[in-house]
PDB file of N, CA and C in Angstrom:
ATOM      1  N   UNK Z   2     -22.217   8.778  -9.918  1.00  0.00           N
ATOM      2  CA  UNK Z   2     -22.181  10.203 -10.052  1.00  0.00           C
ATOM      3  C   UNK Z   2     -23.567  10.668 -10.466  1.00  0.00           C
ATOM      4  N   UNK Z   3     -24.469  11.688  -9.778  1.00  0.00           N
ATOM      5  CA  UNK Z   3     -25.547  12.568  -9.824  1.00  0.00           C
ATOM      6  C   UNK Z   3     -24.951  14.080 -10.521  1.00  0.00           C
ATOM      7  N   UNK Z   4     -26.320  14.064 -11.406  1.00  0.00           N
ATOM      8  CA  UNK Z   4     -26.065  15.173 -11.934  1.00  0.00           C
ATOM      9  C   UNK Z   4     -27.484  16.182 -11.965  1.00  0.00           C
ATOM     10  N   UNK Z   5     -27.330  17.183 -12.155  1.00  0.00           N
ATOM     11  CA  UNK Z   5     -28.606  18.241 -11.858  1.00  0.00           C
ATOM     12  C   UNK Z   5     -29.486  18.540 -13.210  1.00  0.00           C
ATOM     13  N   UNK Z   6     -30.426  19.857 -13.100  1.00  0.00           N
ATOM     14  CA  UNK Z   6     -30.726  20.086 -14.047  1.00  0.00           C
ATOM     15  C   UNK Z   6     -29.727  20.831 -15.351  1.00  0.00           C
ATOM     16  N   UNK Z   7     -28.853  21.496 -14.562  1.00  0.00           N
ATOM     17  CA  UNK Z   7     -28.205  22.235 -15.488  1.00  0.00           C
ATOM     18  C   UNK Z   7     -26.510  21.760 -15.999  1.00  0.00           C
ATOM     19  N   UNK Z   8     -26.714  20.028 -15.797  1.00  0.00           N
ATOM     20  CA  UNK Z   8     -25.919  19.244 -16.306  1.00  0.00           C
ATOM     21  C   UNK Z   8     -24.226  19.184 -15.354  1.00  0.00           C
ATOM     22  N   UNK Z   9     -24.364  19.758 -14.208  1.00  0.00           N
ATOM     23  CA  UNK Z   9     -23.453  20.089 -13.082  1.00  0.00           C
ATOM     24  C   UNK Z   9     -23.195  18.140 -12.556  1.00  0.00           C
ATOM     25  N   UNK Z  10     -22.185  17.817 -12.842  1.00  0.00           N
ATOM     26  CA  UNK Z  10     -22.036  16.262 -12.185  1.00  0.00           C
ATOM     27  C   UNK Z  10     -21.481  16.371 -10.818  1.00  0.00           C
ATOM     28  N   UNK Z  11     -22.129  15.879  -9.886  1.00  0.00           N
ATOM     29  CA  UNK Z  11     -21.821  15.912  -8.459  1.00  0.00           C
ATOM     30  C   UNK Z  11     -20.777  14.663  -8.232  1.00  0.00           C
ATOM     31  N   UNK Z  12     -19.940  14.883  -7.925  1.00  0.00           N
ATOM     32  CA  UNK Z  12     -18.570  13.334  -7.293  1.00  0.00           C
ATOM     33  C   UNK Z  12     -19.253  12.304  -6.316  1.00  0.00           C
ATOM     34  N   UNK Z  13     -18.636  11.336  -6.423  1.00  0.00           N
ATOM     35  CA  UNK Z  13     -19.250  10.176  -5.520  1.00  0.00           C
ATOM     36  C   UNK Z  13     -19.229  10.883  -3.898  1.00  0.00           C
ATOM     37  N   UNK Z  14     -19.683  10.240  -2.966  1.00  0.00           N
ATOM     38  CA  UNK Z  14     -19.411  10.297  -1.688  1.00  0.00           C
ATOM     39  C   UNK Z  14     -17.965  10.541  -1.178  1.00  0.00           C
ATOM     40  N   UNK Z  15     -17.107  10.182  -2.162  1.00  0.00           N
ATOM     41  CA  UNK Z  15     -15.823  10.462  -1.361  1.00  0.00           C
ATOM     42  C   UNK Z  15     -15.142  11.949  -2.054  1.00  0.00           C
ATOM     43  N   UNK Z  16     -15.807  12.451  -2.894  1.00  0.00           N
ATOM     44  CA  UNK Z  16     -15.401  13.350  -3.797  1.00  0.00           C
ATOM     45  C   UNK Z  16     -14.819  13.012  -4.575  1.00  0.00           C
ATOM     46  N   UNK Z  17     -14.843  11.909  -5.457  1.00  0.00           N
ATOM     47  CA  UNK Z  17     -13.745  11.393  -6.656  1.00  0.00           C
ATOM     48  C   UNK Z  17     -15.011  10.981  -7.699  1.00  0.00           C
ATOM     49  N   UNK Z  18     -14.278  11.780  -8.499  1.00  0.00           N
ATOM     50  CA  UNK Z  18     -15.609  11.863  -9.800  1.00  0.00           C
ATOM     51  C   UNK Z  18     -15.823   9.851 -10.560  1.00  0.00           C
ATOM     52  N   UNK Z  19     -16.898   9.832 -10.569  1.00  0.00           N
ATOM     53  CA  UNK Z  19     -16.826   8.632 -11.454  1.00  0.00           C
ATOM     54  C   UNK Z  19     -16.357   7.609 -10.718  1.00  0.00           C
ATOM     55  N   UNK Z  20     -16.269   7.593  -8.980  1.00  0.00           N
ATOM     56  CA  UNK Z  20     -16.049   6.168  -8.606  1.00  0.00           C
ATOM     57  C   UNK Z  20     -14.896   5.847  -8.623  1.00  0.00           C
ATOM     58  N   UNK Z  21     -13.752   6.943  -8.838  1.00  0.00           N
ATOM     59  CA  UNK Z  21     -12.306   6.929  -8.521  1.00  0.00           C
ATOM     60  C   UNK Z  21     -12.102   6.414  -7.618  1.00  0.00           C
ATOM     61  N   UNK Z  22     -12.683   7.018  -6.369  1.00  0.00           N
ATOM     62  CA  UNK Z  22     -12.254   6.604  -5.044  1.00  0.00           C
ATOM     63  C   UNK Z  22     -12.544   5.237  -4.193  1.00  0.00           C
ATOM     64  N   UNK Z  23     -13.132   4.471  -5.366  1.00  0.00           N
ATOM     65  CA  UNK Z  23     -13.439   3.179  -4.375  1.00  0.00           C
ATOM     66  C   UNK Z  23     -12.318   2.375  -4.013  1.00  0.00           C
ATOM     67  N   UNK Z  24     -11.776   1.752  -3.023  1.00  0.00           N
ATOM     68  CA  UNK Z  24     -11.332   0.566  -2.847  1.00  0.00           C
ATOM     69  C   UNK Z  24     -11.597  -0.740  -3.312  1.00  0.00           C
ATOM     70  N   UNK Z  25     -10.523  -1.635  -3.528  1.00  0.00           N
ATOM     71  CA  UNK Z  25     -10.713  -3.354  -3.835  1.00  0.00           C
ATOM     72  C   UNK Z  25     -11.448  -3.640  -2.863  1.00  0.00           C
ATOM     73  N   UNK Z  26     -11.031  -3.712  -1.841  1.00  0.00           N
ATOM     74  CA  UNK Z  26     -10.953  -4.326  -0.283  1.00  0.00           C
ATOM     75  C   UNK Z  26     -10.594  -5.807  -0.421  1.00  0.00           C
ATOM     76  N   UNK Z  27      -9.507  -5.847  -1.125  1.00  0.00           N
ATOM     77  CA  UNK Z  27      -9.032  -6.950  -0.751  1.00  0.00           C
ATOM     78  C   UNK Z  27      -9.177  -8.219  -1.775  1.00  0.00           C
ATOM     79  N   UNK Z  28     -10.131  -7.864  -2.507  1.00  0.00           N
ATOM     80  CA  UNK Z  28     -10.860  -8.718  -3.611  1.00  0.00           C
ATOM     81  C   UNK Z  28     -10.008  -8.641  -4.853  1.00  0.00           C
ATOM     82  N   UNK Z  29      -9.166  -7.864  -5.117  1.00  0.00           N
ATOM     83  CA  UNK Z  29      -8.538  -7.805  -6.539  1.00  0.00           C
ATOM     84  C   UNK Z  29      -6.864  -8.909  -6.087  1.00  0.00           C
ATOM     85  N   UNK Z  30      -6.555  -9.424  -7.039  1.00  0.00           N
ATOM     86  CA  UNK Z  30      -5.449 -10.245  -6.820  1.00  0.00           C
ATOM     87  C   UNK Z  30      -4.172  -9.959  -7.090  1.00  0.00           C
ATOM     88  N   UNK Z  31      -3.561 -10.087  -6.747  1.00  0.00           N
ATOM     89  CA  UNK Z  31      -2.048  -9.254  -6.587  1.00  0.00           C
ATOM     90  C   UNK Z  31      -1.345  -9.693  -7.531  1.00  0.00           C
ATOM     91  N   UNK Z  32      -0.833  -8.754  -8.997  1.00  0.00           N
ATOM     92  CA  UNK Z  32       0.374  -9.609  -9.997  1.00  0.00           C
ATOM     93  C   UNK Z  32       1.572  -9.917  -9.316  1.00  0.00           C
ATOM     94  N   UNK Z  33       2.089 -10.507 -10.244  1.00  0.00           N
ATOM     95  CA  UNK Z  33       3.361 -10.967 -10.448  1.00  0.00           C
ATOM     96  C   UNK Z  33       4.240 -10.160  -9.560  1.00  0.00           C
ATOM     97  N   UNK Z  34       4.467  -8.802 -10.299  1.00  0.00           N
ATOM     98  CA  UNK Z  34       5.104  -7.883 -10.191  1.00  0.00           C
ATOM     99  C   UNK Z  34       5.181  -7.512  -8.610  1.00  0.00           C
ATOM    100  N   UNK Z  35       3.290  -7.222  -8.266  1.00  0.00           N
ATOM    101  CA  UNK Z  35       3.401  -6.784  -6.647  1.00  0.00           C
ATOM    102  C   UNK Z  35       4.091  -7.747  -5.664  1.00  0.00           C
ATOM    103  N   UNK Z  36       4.092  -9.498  -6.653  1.00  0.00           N
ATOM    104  CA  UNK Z  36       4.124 -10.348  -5.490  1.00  0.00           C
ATOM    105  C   UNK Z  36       5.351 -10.610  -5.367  1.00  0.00           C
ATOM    106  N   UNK Z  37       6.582  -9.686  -6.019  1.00  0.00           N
ATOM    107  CA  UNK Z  37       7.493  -9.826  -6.086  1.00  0.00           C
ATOM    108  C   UNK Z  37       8.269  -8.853  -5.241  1.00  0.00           C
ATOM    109  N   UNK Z  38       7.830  -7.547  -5.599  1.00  0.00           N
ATOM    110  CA  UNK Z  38       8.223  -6.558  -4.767  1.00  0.00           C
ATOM    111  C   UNK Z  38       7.776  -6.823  -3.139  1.00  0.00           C
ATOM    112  N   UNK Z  39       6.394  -7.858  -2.999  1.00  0.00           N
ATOM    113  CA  UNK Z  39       6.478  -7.717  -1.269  1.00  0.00           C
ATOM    114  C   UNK Z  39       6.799  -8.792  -0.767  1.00  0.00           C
ATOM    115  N   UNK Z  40       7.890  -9.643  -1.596  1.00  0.00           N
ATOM    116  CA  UNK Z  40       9.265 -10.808  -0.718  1.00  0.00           C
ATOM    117  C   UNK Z  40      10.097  -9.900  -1.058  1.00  0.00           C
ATOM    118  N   UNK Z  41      10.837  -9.076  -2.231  1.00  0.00           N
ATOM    119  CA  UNK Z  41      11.678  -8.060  -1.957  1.00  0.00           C
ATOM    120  C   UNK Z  41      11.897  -7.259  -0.318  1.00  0.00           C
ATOM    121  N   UNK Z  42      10.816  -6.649  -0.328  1.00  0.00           N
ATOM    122  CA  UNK Z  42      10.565  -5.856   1.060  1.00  0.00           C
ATOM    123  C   UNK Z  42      10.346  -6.691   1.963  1.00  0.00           C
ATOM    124  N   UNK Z  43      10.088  -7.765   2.158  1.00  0.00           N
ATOM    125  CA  UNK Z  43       9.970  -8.765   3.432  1.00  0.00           C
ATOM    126  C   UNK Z  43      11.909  -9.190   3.803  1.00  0.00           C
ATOM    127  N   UNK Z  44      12.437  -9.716   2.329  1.00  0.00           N
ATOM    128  CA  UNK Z  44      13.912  -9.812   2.417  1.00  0.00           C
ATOM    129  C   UNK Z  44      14.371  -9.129   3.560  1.00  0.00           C
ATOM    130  N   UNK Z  45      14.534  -7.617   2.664  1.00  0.00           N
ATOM    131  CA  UNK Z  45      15.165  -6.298   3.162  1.00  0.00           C
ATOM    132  C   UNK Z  45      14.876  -6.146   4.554  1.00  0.00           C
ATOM    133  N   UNK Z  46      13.238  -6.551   5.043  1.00  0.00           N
ATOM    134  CA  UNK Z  46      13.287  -6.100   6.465  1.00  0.00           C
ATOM    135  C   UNK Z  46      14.017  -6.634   7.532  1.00  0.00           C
ATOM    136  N   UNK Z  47      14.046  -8.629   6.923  1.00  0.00           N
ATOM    137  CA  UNK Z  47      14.328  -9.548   7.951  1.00  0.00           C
ATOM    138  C   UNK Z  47      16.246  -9.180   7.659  1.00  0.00           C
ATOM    139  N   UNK Z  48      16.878  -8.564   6.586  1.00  0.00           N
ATOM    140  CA  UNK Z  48      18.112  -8.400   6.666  1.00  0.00           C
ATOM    141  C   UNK Z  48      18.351  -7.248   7.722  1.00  0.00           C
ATOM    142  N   UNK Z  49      17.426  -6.366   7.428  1.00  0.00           N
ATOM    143  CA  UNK Z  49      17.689  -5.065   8.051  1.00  0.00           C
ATOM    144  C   UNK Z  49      17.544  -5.256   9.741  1.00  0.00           C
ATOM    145  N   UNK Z  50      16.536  -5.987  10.118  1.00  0.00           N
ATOM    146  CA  UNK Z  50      16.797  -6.545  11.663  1.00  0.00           C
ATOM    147  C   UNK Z  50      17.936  -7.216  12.256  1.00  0.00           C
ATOM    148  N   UNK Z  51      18.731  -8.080  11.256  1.00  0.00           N
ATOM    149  CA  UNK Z  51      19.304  -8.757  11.887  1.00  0.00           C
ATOM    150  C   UNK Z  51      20.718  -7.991  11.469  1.00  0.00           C
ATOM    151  N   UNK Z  52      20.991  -7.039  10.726  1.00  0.00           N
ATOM    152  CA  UNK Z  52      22.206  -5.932  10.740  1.00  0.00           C
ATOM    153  C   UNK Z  52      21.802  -5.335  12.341  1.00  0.00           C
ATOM    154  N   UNK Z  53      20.824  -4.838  12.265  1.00  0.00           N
ATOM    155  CA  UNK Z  53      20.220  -4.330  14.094  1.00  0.00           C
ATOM    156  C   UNK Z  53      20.838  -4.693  14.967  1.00  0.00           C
ATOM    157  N   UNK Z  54      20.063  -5.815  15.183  1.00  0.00           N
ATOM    158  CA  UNK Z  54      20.328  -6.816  16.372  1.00  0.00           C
ATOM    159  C   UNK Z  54      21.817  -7.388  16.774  1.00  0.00           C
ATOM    160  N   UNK Z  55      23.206  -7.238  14.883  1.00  0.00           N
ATOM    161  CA  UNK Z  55      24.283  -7.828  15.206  1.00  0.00           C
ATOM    162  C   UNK Z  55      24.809  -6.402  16.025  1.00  0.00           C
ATOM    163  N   UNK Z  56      24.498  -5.598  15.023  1.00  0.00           N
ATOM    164  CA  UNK Z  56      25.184  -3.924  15.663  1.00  0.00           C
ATOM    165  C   UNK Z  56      24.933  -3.675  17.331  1.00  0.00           C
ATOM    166  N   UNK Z  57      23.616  -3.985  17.437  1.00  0.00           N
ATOM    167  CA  UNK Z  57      23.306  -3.954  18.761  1.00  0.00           C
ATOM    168  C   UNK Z  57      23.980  -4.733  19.965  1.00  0.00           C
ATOM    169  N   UNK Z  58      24.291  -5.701  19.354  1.00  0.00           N
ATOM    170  CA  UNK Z  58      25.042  -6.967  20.220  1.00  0.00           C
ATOM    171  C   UNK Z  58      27.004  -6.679  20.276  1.00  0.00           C
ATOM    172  N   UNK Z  59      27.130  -5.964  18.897  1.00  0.00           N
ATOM    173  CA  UNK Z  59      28.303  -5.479  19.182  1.00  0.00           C
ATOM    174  C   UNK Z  59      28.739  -4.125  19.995  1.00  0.00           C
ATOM    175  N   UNK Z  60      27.864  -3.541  20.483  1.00  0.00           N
ATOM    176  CA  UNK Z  60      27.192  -1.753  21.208  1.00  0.00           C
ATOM    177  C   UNK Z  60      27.863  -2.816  22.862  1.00  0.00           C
ATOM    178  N   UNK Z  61      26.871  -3.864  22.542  1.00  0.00           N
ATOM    179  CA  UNK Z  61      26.785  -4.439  24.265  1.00  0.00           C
ATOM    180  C   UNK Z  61      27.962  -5.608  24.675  1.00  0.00           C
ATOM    181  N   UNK Z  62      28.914  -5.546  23.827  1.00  0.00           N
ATOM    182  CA  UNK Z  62      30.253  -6.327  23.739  1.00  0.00           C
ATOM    183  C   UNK Z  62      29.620  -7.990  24.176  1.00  0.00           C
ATOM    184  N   UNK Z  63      28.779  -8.598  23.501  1.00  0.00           N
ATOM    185  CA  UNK Z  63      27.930 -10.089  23.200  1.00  0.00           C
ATOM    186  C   UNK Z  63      28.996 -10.756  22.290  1.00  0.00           C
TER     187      UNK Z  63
END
């Protein structure tokens, strides 16, 4: 953050004061917690396809 003569602080490049706005990119490591919630949501998806696919198969008398 740049600031002027009359003490006015200008925001980073992305407009987020103080470097708010940067990204990890990838470099920060995922807790516990996140690494839990994304096999949660992996679960749910591979259940949620295969409710699909049975519904679908029962649509097409399989």
């Amino acid at each position: 953050m740049t600031s002027d003569a009359s003490g006015y602080e200008y925001p980073d490049e992305a407009g987020y004061p103080h470097g708010a706005g940067t990204l990890d990119e990838g470099t920060a490591r995922p807790s516990d917690a996140e690494k839990a919630q994304a096999a949660e949501a992996d679960t749910a998806e591979v259940e949620l396809d295969e409710f699909a696919m049975s519904d679908e198969e029962d649509a097409e008398g399989l």
